[in-house]
Each structure stands twice: as C-alpha cells, then as structure tokens.
mmCIF file of C-alpha atoms in Angstrom:
data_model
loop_
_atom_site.group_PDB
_atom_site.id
_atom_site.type_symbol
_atom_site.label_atom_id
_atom_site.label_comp_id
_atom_site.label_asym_id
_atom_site.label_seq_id
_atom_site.Cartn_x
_atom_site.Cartn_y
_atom_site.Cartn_z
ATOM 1 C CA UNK A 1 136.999 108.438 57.903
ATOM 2 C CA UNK A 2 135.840 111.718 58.594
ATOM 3 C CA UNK A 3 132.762 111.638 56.392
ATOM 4 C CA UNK A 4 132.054 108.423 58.226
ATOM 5 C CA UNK A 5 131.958 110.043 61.551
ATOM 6 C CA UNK A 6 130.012 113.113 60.268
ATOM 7 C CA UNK A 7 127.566 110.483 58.124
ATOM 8 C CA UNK A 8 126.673 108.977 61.323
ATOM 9 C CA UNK A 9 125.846 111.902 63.519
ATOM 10 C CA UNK A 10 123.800 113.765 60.806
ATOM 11 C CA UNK A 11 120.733 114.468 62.671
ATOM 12 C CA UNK A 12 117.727 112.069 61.730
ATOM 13 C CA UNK A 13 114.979 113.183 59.109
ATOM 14 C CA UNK A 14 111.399 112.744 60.229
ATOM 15 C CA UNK A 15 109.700 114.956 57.867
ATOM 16 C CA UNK A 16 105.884 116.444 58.206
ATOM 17 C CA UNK A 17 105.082 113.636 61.041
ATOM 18 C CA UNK A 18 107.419 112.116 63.058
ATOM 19 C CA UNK A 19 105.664 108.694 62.825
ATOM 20 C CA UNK A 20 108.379 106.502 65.279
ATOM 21 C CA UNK A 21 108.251 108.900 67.835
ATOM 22 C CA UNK A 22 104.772 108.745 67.918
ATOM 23 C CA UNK A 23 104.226 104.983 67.072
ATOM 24 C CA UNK A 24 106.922 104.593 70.859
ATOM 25 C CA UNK A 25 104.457 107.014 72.858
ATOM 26 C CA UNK A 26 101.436 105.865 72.088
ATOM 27 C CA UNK A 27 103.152 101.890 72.778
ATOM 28 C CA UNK A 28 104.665 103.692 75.749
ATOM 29 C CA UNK A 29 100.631 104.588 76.614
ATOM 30 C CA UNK A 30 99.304 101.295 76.287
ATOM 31 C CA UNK A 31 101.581 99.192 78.044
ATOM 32 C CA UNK A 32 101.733 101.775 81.050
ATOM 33 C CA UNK A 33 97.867 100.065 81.617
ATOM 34 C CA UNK A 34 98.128 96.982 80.030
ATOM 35 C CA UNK A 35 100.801 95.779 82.645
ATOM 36 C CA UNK A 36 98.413 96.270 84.989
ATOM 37 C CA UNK A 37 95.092 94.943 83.512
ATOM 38 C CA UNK A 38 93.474 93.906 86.658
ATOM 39 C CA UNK A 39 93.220 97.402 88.156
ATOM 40 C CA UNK A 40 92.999 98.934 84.678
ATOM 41 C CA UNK A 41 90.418 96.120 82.584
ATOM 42 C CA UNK A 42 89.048 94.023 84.939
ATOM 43 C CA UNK A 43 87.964 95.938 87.536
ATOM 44 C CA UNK A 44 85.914 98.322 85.474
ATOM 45 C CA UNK A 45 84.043 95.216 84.237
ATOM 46 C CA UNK A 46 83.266 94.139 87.675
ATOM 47 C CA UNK A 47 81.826 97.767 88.334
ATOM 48 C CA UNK A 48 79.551 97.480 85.407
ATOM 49 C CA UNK A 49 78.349 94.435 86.485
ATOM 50 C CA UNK A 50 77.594 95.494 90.138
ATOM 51 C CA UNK A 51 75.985 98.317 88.738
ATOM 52 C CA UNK A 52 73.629 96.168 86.251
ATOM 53 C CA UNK A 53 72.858 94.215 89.632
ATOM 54 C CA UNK A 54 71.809 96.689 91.683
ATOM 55 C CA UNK A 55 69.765 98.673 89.343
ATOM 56 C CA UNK A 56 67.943 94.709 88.495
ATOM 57 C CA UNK A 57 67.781 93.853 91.874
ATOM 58 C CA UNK A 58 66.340 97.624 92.945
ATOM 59 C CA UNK A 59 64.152 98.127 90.098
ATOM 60 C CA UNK A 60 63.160 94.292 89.366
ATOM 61 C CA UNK A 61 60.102 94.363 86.913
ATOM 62 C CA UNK A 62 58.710 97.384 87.625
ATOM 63 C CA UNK A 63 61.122 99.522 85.439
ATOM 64 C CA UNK A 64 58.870 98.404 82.731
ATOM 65 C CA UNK A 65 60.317 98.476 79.279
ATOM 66 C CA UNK A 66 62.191 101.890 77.412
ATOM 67 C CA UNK A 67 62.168 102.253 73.733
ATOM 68 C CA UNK A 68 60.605 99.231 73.033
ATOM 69 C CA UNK A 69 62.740 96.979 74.746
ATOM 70 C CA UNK A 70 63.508 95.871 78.141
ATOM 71 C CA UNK A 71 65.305 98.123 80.922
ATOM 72 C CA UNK A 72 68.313 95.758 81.206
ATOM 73 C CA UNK A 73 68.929 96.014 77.326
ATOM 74 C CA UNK A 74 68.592 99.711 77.443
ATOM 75 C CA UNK A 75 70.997 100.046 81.265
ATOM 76 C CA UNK A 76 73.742 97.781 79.250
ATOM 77 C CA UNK A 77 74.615 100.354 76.516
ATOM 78 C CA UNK A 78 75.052 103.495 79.447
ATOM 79 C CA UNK A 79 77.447 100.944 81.276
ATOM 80 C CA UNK A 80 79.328 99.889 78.955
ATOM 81 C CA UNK A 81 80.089 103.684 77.765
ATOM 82 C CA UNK A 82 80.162 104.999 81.214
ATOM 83 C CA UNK A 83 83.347 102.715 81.773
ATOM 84 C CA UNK A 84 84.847 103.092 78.473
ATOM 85 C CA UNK A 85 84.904 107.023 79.019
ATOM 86 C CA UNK A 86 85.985 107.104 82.408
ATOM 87 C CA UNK A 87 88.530 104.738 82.102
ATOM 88 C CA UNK A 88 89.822 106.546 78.970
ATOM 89 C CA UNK A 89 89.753 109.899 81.173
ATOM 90 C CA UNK A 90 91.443 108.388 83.777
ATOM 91 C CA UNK A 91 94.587 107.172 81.736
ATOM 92 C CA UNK A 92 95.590 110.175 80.226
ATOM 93 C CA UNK A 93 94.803 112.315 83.155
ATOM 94 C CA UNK A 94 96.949 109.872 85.223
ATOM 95 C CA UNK A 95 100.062 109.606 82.804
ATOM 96 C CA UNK A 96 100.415 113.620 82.946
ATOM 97 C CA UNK A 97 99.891 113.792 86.142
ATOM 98 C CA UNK A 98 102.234 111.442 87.880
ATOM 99 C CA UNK A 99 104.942 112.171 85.765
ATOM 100 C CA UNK A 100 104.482 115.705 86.479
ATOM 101 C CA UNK A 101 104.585 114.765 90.122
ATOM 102 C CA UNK A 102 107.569 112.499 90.555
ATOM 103 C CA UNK A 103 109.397 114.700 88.196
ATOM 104 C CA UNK A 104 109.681 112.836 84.768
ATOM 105 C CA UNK A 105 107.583 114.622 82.417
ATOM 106 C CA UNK A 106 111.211 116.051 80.831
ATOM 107 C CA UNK A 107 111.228 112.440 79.464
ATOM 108 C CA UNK A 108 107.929 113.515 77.533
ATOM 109 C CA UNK A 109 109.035 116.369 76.563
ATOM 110 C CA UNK A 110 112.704 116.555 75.568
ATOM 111 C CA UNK A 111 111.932 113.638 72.422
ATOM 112 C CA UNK A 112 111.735 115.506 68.815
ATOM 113 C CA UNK A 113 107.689 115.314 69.073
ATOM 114 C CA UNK A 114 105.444 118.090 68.052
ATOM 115 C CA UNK A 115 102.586 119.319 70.266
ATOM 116 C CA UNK A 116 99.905 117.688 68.086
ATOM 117 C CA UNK A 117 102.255 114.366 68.226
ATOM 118 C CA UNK A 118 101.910 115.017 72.026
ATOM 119 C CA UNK A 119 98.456 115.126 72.156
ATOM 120 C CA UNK A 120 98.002 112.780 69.502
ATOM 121 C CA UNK A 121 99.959 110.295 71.161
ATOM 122 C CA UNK A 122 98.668 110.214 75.141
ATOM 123 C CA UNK A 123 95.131 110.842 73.440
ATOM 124 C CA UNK A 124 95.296 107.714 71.490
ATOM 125 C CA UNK A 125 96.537 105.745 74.362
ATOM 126 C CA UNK A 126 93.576 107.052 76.356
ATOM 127 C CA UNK A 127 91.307 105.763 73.439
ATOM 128 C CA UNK A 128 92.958 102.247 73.551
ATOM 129 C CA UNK A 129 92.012 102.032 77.613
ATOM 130 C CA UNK A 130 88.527 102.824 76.727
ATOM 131 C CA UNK A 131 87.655 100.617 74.034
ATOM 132 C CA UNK A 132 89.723 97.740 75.772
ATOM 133 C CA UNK A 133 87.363 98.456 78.871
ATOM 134 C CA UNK A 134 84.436 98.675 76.758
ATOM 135 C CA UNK A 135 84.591 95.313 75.008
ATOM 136 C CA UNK A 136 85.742 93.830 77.917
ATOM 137 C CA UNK A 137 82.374 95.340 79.913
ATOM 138 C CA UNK A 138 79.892 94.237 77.050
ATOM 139 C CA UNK A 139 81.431 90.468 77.315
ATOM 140 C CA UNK A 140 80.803 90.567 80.877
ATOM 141 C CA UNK A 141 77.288 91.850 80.715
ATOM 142 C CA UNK A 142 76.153 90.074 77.580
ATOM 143 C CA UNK A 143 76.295 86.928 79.721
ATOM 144 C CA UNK A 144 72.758 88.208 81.456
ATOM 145 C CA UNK A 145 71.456 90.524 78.670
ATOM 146 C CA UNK A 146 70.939 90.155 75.118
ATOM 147 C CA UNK A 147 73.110 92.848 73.209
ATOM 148 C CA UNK A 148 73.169 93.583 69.852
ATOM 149 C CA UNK A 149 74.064 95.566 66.974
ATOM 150 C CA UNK A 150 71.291 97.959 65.214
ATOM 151 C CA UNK A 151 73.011 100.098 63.735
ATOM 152 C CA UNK A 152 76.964 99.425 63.749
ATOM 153 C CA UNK A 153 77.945 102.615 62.463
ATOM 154 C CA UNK A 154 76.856 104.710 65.433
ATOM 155 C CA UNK A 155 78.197 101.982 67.879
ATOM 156 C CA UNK A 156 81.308 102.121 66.534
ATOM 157 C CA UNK A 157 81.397 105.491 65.690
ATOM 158 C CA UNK A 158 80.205 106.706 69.105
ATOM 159 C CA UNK A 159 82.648 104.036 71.005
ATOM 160 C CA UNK A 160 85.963 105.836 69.243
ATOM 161 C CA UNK A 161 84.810 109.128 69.312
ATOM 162 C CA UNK A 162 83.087 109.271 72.541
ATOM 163 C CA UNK A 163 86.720 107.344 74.306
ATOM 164 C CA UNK A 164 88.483 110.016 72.495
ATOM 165 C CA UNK A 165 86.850 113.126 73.652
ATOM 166 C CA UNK A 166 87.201 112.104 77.754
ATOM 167 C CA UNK A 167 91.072 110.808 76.362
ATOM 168 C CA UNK A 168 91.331 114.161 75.063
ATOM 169 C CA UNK A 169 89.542 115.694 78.066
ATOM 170 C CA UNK A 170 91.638 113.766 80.680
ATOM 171 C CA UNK A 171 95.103 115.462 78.595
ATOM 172 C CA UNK A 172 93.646 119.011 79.666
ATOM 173 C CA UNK A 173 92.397 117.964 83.476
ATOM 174 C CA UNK A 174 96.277 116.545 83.494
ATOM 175 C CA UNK A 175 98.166 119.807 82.320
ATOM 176 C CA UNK A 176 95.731 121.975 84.577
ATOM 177 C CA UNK A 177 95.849 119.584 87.384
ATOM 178 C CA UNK A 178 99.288 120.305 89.975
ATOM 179 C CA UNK A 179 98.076 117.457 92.429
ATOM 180 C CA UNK A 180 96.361 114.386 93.265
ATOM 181 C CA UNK A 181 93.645 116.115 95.229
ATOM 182 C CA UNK A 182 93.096 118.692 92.479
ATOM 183 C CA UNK A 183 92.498 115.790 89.655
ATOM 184 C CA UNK A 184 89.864 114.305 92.105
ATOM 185 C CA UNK A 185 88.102 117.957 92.158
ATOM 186 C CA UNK A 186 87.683 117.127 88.589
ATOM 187 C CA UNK A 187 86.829 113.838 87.998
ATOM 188 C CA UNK A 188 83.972 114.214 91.223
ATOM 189 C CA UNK A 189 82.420 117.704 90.039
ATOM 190 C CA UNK A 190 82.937 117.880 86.716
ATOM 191 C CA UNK A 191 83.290 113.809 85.503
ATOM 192 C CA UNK A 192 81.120 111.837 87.280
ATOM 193 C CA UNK A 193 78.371 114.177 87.377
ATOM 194 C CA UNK A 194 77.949 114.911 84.043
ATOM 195 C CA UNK A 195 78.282 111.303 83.190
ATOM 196 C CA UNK A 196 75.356 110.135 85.618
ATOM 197 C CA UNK A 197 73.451 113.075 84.563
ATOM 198 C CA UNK A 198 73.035 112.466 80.968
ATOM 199 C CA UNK A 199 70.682 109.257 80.308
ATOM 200 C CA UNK A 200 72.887 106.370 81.656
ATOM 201 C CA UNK A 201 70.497 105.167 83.587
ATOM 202 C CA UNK A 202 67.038 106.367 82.549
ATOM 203 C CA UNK A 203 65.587 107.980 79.428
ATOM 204 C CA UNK A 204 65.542 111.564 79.199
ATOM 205 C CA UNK A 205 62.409 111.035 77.771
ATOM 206 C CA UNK A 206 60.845 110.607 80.979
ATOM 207 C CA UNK A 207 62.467 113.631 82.259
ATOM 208 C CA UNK A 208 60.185 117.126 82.087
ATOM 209 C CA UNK A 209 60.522 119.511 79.834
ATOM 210 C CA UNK A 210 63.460 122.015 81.680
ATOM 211 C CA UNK A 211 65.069 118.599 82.686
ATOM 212 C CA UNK A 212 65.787 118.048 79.161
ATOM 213 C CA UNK A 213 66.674 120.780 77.920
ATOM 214 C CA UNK A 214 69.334 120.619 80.706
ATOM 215 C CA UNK A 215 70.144 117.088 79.536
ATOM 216 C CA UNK A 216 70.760 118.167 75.918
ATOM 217 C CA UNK A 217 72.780 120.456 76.615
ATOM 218 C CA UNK A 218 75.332 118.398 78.480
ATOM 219 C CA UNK A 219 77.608 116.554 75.578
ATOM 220 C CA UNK A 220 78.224 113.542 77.484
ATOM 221 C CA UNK A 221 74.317 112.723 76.499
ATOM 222 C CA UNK A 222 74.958 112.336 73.195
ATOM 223 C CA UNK A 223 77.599 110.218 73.232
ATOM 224 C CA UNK A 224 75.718 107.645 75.555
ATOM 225 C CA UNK A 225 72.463 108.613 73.322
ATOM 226 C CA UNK A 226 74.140 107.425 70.252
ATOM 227 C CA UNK A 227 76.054 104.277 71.242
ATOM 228 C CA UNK A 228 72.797 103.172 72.537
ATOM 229 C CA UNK A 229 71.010 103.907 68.787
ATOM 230 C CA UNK A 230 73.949 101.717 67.641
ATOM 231 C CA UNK A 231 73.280 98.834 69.791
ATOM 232 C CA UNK A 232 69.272 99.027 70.561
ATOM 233 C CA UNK A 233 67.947 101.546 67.550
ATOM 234 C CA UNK A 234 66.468 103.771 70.315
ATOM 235 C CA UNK A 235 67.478 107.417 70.701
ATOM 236 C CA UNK A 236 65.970 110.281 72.888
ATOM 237 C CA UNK A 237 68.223 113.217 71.262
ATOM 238 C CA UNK A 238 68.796 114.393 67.366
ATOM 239 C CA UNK A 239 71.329 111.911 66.288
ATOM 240 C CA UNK A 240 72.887 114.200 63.421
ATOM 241 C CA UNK A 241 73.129 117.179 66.391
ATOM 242 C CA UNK A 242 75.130 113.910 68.846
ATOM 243 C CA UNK A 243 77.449 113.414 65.671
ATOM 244 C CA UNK A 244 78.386 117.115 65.748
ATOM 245 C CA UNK A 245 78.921 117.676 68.682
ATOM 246 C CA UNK A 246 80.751 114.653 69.264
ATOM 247 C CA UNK A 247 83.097 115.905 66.463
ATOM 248 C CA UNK A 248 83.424 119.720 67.569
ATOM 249 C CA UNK A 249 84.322 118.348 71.036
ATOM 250 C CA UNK A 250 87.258 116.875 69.865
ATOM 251 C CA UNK A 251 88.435 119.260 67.865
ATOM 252 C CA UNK A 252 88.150 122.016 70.109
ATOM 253 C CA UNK A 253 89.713 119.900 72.643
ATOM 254 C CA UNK A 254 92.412 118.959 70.345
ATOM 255 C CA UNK A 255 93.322 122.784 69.781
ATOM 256 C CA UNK A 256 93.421 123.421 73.273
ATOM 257 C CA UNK A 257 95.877 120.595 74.125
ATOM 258 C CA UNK A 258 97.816 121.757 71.322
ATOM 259 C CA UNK A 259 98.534 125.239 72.306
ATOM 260 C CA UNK A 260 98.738 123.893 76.425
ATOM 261 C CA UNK A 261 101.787 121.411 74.778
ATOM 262 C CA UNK A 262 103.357 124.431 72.156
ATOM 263 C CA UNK A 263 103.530 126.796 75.211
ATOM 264 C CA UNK A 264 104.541 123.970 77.761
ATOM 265 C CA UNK A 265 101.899 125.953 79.721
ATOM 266 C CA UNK A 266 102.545 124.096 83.574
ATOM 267 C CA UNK A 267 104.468 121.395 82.423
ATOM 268 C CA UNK A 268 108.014 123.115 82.020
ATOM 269 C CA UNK A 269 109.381 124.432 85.330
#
C-alpha cells in the first residue's frame, strides 16, 4: 500500500522541454483572444479597410502606380502587416500586463515552466493573434484589390517572423511596463511610429536620400518591405539584409525575455 501512495506522488518527469506545460499556455494564449474575436479579429479588419478607403478616396488616381503595379495593390500588403504586428504586440503586451495588475501573474509563474517555455509560450500566442488578424485583413481587402502571391516564401516567411518579433517585443513592453498608461507610452512613441514610418504607405523609394537611410535603419521596414516582395515582387530594401535582421531581432529579443523571466525581473514582488 505504501509503494502505492509513494508511486502516485512521485513528482512528474518532463525532461529537456516540458511540452504539456507549454502546449496549456500557449492554448491558455489563444483562447484569452479568441473568446473575444470581435474586439480582437474583426475589428482590426475593419481598420484596414477604413484605412484602404481613405488613402483611395484621398489619393484617387493620382497616386499613380509603385513598382509596377497599382497603389491599392502596393497599400494592401503594409495593411495587412501593419495589423498583423500590432495586434500580435498588443496580445502579449496585454496578457503580462493585466495579470500583473490584478495580481495573477503567480498563476504564470508558479507552473514547472522554464523561462524560454515562458517566452516561448506568450510569444507564440502573440504570433497566433497576428496571423489570425492578418488572413482575416487580406480576405477583407482582397474583395476590392487583386492580391497575390509572387513569391510565397517571403510572404510567409515575413508573416511568421515579422508577428513574432512585435509578439516577442510586446513580452518585453509587458515586463517593463507597471501600468496601463505606461504601455500606451510605448505602443504611441515607440509602436505606432515606427510602424507608419517605415514604407506602409508609400515607397521609400520616393523618399530622399537621408530619408532613407533613416528608413533602413528602422527594422519594422523590412518586415513590411519583404511581405510586400512576397505578395507583389516589388522591394525598395536588400531582401537578404530584411531576412537578417528579421532573424537577429528575434533572437536578441528572445535572450532578453529569457533573462527578464530567469530573474523574474518586475514580475515577482
């Protein structure tokens, strides 16, 4: 009886990677938005589409054609990544930072998961948001302008990577961030700004010289730079130099969310 009893409260084995307790955060993650889809999928689709309307209505004809094609099928590819990234910043940052505030991030904290199973796990969830968004957004806006695929590698490859790196980015701006008012800080100077300021709208091509060198050195270009290689086969920037970066981003992000989780740096009291 007594080898019963102590067979039963043995503790549990999860070796290297403890692949349950990651598999229940990052379902944990994706429900969190997917109960509430309207706020969290639709509405970023409507915000795509009021921005492809305005910029039509506002520009009409006169934008001319950019990269051989016409200014709506170059403005759809910048949408539709603007609102996958943000969206995929704004659930991570979110997660941390509500549970922070009403007291529950012990409940992240206290399972048998590893800082990089942390990160791994929010991150991914993040990731989900933004490609859910994204496909959702390209439906919506194919209905009015012809979208395509010219190069499905870099689509792709840009989509996941360039959803992972503001997931990633939104884990950090959640750790940092103590309140509501300090995560808007972030999201309105640092976010936003960068995102509007790297070729979502307009060709950096058009830009002089100092104005892009300024754009190439802001990351979020070449993720918007390459997704729209992959879906129109233009690019402004050095699409080997987007891939890089892209990459080096996300590691160095993951490394810093790593250490932020090991040390518990602002999220244990």
């Amino acid at each position: 009886m007594s080898d019963m009893v102590s067979t039963r409260l043995a503790p549990r084995r999860y070796g290297r990677i403890n692949w349950i307790g990651l598999a229940a955060l990052y379902r944990k993650e994706v429900r969190r938005f997917w109960a509430v889809a309207t706020q969290t999928i639709l509405a970023p689709m409507v915000t795509g589409l009021l921005f492809l309307a305005i910029f039509v209505l506002a520009l009409g004809r006169q934008a001319g054609t950019i990269g051989g094609v016409s200014y709506m099928e170059f403005l759809a590819p910048g949408l539709i990544m603007m609102a996958m990234t943000q969206n995929a910043f704004a659930n991570t940052s979110s997660s941390l930072l509500i549970a922070k505030v009403q007291g529950n991030i012990v409940d992240l904290l206290m399972p048998p998961l590893s800082p990089l199973e942390l990160t791994l796990g929010v991150a991914l969830g993040g990731l989900t948001r933004g490609l859910a968004v994204g496909i959702a957004t390209a439906a919506a806006i194919g209905v009015f302008v012809p979208l395509g695929a010219a190069q499905p590698f870099f689509l792709v490859f840009h989509a996941v990577m360039a959803s992972l790196m503001l997931a990633q980015l939104g884990v950090l701006a959640g750790i940092l961030c103590e309140k509501f008012d300090h995560m808007a800080a972030v999201t309105n100077f640092v976010v936003t700004p960068l995102a509007f300021l790297s070729g979502t709208f307009y060709s950096t091509e058009r830009l002089p010289e100092f104005g892009q060198l300024l754009a190439h050195l802001n990351p979020f270009f070449y993720m918007i730079d390459g997704f729209r290689y992959g879906m129109i086969g233009h690019a402004d920037g050095s699409l080997v130099l987007g891939i890089g970066v892209l990459g080096g981003v996300n590691l160095a992000l993951l490394a810093v969310n790593y250490r932020a989780f090991a040390r518990g740096w602002r999220l244990k009291a």
